[in-house]
């Protein structure tokens, strides 16, 4: 089969209000994850590993750090016609920002016209997962359908939390696309499950262009791909579902196969980090047959110093990034990002510490997310008295303390 011409568009314009304060100064896809990565690195790695190497990333809110990360990290061979290009909102059609994901595509139709691909991949930028997109594109091309929507199986009891895809008895053609229904019907082969949309789509180019133009003329539309474009294509009979359970990523294990997490809330973001650190992690960062790519500063290896009585530098069940110095402190079940320093007798448990956090002598931190450049003073306690923590920081519904970047914490 001839390789089809494909353009990949990554939607990275999300404001990420539910991730505040982590998104106070950065776009949601630029939020750090797993010590050395950004959220956007996961979708870009999936596309690059799948050899889809013409990629535009549509940005909008607080896009400086995201644009800088993409420009510095994701440099492909221009000689071979490959690229990952951040495209900020340009107000090409008038003085307005993107009104929704469909409007973001409509305002950037010139990017599609420039490449004139046969098919357009449209993926979101803020999920943690591995996926081989070639398999989804192959199904889409073979079917000849206008759009293929990736779906992950979820319990029927959770249907009111997702955009739900209802398929015909054969399980492929979409007959309905409903937002958070309370009366969803189970799948033909699994009555206790539903298809939840992953926000990943593959379109035939001309039907996509036609749908975007029609949607742009509708004053009642929310100009949303899931809410407007997909139902339009379902109505015309041109939509199929791709079951994520069928996707086989090279190097995956039975334990991490099919892993997908929406990290749209602080608790979900925190829980996804804990998925990384067990001996046999639910999401395995160490699959070198399908690597997650990112950029690295020229930092030295992590260092653990002092071994005197109770003054021992150590990390247990943790991810430790380059440039970290554990100087007589202890990290347990935690993620330490580059340049983090733990001073003597400090203790960090079940926490996510971002770039250049300094934890003072004797300080104790439990169940916290601490953004970059935060200074924790000697003897401070974080996560031990949530009422006191709420008076100065954000505390999630599940009791995770979140400290914004550049904060100088008082004891």
mmCIF file with all atom_site columns, C-alpha atoms in Angstrom, residues 208-290:
data_model
loop_
_atom_site.group_PDB
_atom_site.id
_atom_site.type_symbol
_atom_site.label_atom_id
_atom_site.label_alt_id
_atom_site.label_comp_id
_atom_site.label_asym_id
_atom_site.label_entity_id
_atom_site.label_seq_id
_atom_site.pdbx_PDB_ins_code
_atom_site.Cartn_x
_atom_site.Cartn_y
_atom_site.Cartn_z
_atom_site.occupancy
_atom_site.B_iso_or_equiv
_atom_site.pdbx_formal_charge
_atom_site.auth_seq_id
_atom_site.auth_comp_id
_atom_site.auth_asym_id
_atom_site.auth_atom_id
_atom_site.pdbx_PDB_model_num
ATOM 1  C CA . UNK A 1 208 ? -12.741 17.998 7.225  1.00 0.00 ? 208 UNK A CA 1
ATOM 2  C CA . UNK A 1 209 ? -12.438 21.265 5.300  1.00 0.00 ? 209 UNK A CA 1
ATOM 3  C CA . UNK A 1 210 ? -16.117 21.113 4.300  1.00 0.00 ? 210 UNK A CA 1
ATOM 4  C CA . UNK A 1 211 ? -17.223 20.460 7.894  1.00 0.00 ? 211 UNK A CA 1
ATOM 5  C CA . UNK A 1 212 ? -15.072 23.286 9.281  1.00 0.00 ? 212 UNK A CA 1
ATOM 6  C CA . UNK A 1 213 ? -16.492 25.749 6.761  1.00 0.00 ? 213 UNK A CA 1
ATOM 7  C CA . UNK A 1 214 ? -20.067 24.711 7.528  1.00 0.00 ? 214 UNK A CA 1
ATOM 8  C CA . UNK A 1 215 ? -19.453 24.929 11.270 1.00 0.00 ? 215 UNK A CA 1
ATOM 9  C CA . UNK A 1 216 ? -17.893 28.397 10.973 1.00 0.00 ? 216 UNK A CA 1
ATOM 10 C CA . UNK A 1 217 ? -21.149 29.705 9.473  1.00 0.00 ? 217 UNK A CA 1
ATOM 11 C CA . UNK A 1 218 ? -23.294 28.375 12.331 1.00 0.00 ? 218 UNK A CA 1
ATOM 12 C CA . UNK A 1 219 ? -23.767 31.095 14.996 1.00 0.00 ? 219 UNK A CA 1
ATOM 13 C CA . UNK A 1 220 ? -25.201 28.542 17.441 1.00 0.00 ? 220 UNK A CA 1
ATOM 14 C CA . UNK A 1 221 ? -22.126 26.276 17.288 1.00 0.00 ? 221 UNK A CA 1
ATOM 15 C CA . UNK A 1 222 ? -19.564 25.995 20.064 1.00 0.00 ? 222 UNK A CA 1
ATOM 16 C CA . UNK A 1 223 ? -17.021 25.345 17.307 1.00 0.00 ? 223 UNK A CA 1
ATOM 17 C CA . UNK A 1 224 ? -15.786 22.227 19.068 1.00 0.00 ? 224 UNK A CA 1
ATOM 18 C CA . UNK A 1 225 ? -14.482 19.133 17.283 1.00 0.00 ? 225 UNK A CA 1
ATOM 19 C CA . UNK A 1 226 ? -16.074 16.665 19.685 1.00 0.00 ? 226 UNK A CA 1
ATOM 20 C CA . UNK A 1 227 ? -19.245 18.654 20.247 1.00 0.00 ? 227 UNK A CA 1
ATOM 21 C CA . UNK A 1 228 ? -19.934 19.834 16.683 1.00 0.00 ? 228 UNK A CA 1
ATOM 22 C CA . UNK A 1 229 ? -17.702 18.426 13.926 1.00 0.00 ? 229 UNK A CA 1
ATOM 23 C CA . UNK A 1 230 ? -17.890 14.753 14.920 1.00 0.00 ? 230 UNK A CA 1
ATOM 24 C CA . UNK A 1 231 ? -21.726 14.743 15.373 1.00 0.00 ? 231 UNK A CA 1
ATOM 25 C CA . UNK A 1 232 ? -21.983 16.406 11.950 1.00 0.00 ? 232 UNK A CA 1
ATOM 26 C CA . UNK A 1 233 ? -19.955 13.581 10.385 1.00 0.00 ? 233 UNK A CA 1
ATOM 27 C CA . UNK A 1 234 ? -21.827 10.930 12.373 1.00 0.00 ? 234 UNK A CA 1
ATOM 28 C CA . UNK A 1 235 ? -25.085 12.281 10.952 1.00 0.00 ? 235 UNK A CA 1
ATOM 29 C CA . UNK A 1 236 ? -23.754 11.909 7.413  1.00 0.00 ? 236 UNK A CA 1
ATOM 30 C CA . UNK A 1 237 ? -22.691 8.319  8.152  1.00 0.00 ? 237 UNK A CA 1
ATOM 31 C CA . UNK A 1 238 ? -18.997 9.021  7.734  1.00 0.00 ? 238 UNK A CA 1
ATOM 32 C CA . UNK A 1 239 ? -17.557 8.268  11.187 1.00 0.00 ? 239 UNK A CA 1
ATOM 33 C CA . UNK A 1 240 ? -15.891 5.167  12.617 1.00 0.00 ? 240 UNK A CA 1
ATOM 34 C CA . UNK A 1 241 ? -14.354 4.316  15.975 1.00 0.00 ? 241 UNK A CA 1
ATOM 35 C CA . UNK A 1 242 ? -10.832 3.020  16.579 1.00 0.00 ? 242 UNK A CA 1
ATOM 36 C CA . UNK A 1 243 ? -10.573 0.810  19.675 1.00 0.00 ? 243 UNK A CA 1
ATOM 37 C CA . UNK A 1 244 ? -7.428  1.779  21.595 1.00 0.00 ? 244 UNK A CA 1
ATOM 38 C CA . UNK A 1 245 ? -7.379  -1.739 23.054 1.00 0.00 ? 245 UNK A CA 1
ATOM 39 C CA . UNK A 1 246 ? -6.300  -2.966 19.600 1.00 0.00 ? 246 UNK A CA 1
ATOM 40 C CA . UNK A 1 247 ? -3.233  -0.735 19.551 1.00 0.00 ? 247 UNK A CA 1
ATOM 41 C CA . UNK A 1 248 ? 0.044   -2.601 20.074 1.00 0.00 ? 248 UNK A CA 1
ATOM 42 C CA . UNK A 1 249 ? 3.052   -0.423 20.874 1.00 0.00 ? 249 UNK A CA 1
ATOM 43 C CA . UNK A 1 250 ? 6.485   -1.989 20.291 1.00 0.00 ? 250 UNK A CA 1
ATOM 44 C CA . UNK A 1 251 ? 8.137   -2.840 23.595 1.00 0.00 ? 251 UNK A CA 1
ATOM 45 C CA . UNK A 1 252 ? 4.973   -2.533 25.676 1.00 0.00 ? 252 UNK A CA 1
ATOM 46 C CA . UNK A 1 253 ? 4.120   -5.009 28.440 1.00 0.00 ? 253 UNK A CA 1
ATOM 47 C CA . UNK A 1 254 ? 0.764   -6.417 29.468 1.00 0.00 ? 254 UNK A CA 1
ATOM 48 C CA . UNK A 1 255 ? 0.939   -4.200 32.553 1.00 0.00 ? 255 UNK A CA 1
ATOM 49 C CA . UNK A 1 256 ? 1.332   -0.892 30.737 1.00 0.00 ? 256 UNK A CA 1
ATOM 50 C CA . UNK A 1 257 ? -0.440  -1.720 27.470 1.00 0.00 ? 257 UNK A CA 1
ATOM 51 C CA . UNK A 1 258 ? -3.497  0.479  26.995 1.00 0.00 ? 258 UNK A CA 1
ATOM 52 C CA . UNK A 1 259 ? -2.401  3.051  29.581 1.00 0.00 ? 259 UNK A CA 1
ATOM 53 C CA . UNK A 1 260 ? -4.006  6.469  29.017 1.00 0.00 ? 260 UNK A CA 1
ATOM 54 C CA . UNK A 1 261 ? -4.485  9.227  31.560 1.00 0.00 ? 261 UNK A CA 1
ATOM 55 C CA . UNK A 1 262 ? -6.191  12.572 31.271 1.00 0.00 ? 262 UNK A CA 1
ATOM 56 C CA . UNK A 1 263 ? -4.187  14.798 33.634 1.00 0.00 ? 263 UNK A CA 1
ATOM 57 C CA . UNK A 1 264 ? -6.621  17.692 33.503 1.00 0.00 ? 264 UNK A CA 1
ATOM 58 C CA . UNK A 1 265 ? -6.920  18.057 37.273 1.00 0.00 ? 265 UNK A CA 1
ATOM 59 C CA . UNK A 1 266 ? -4.273  18.392 39.962 1.00 0.00 ? 266 UNK A CA 1
ATOM 60 C CA . UNK A 1 267 ? -5.278  15.091 41.577 1.00 0.00 ? 267 UNK A CA 1
ATOM 61 C CA . UNK A 1 268 ? -5.136  13.272 38.229 1.00 0.00 ? 268 UNK A CA 1
ATOM 62 C CA . UNK A 1 269 ? -1.761  14.879 37.500 1.00 0.00 ? 269 UNK A CA 1
ATOM 63 C CA . UNK A 1 270 ? -0.452  13.758 40.902 1.00 0.00 ? 270 UNK A CA 1
ATOM 64 C CA . UNK A 1 271 ? -1.821  10.210 40.555 1.00 0.00 ? 271 UNK A CA 1
ATOM 65 C CA . UNK A 1 272 ? -0.248  9.849  37.105 1.00 0.00 ? 272 UNK A CA 1
ATOM 66 C CA . UNK A 1 273 ? 3.144   10.597 38.638 1.00 0.00 ? 273 UNK A CA 1
ATOM 67 C CA . UNK A 1 274 ? 2.680   7.846  41.203 1.00 0.00 ? 274 UNK A CA 1
ATOM 68 C CA . UNK A 1 275 ? 2.020   5.468  38.297 1.00 0.00 ? 275 UNK A CA 1
ATOM 69 C CA . UNK A 1 276 ? 5.671   5.939  37.253 1.00 0.00 ? 276 UNK A CA 1
ATOM 70 C CA . UNK A 1 277 ? 7.594   4.884  40.316 1.00 0.00 ? 277 UNK A CA 1
ATOM 71 C CA . UNK A 1 278 ? 6.797   1.306  41.314 1.00 0.00 ? 278 UNK A CA 1
ATOM 72 C CA . UNK A 1 279 ? 9.201   -1.542 40.561 1.00 0.00 ? 279 UNK A CA 1
ATOM 73 C CA . UNK A 1 280 ? 6.845   -2.609 37.752 1.00 0.00 ? 280 UNK A CA 1
ATOM 74 C CA . UNK A 1 281 ? 5.248   0.716  36.881 1.00 0.00 ? 281 UNK A CA 1
ATOM 75 C CA . UNK A 1 282 ? 1.767   1.037  35.417 1.00 0.00 ? 282 UNK A CA 1
ATOM 76 C CA . UNK A 1 283 ? 3.311   3.404  32.870 1.00 0.00 ? 283 UNK A CA 1
ATOM 77 C CA . UNK A 1 284 ? 6.830   2.395  31.911 1.00 0.00 ? 284 UNK A CA 1
ATOM 78 C CA . UNK A 1 285 ? 9.164   5.230  30.922 1.00 0.00 ? 285 UNK A CA 1
ATOM 79 C CA . UNK A 1 286 ? 11.920  2.695  30.154 1.00 0.00 ? 286 UNK A CA 1
ATOM 80 C CA . UNK A 1 287 ? 10.547  1.319  26.875 1.00 0.00 ? 287 UNK A CA 1
ATOM 81 C CA . UNK A 1 288 ? 13.444  2.100  24.546 1.00 0.00 ? 288 UNK A CA 1
ATOM 82 C CA . UNK A 1 289 ? 11.579  0.709  21.529 1.00 0.00 ? 289 UNK A CA 1
ATOM 83 C CA . UNK A 1 290 ? 9.065   3.562  21.812 1.00 0.00 ? 290 UNK A CA 1
#
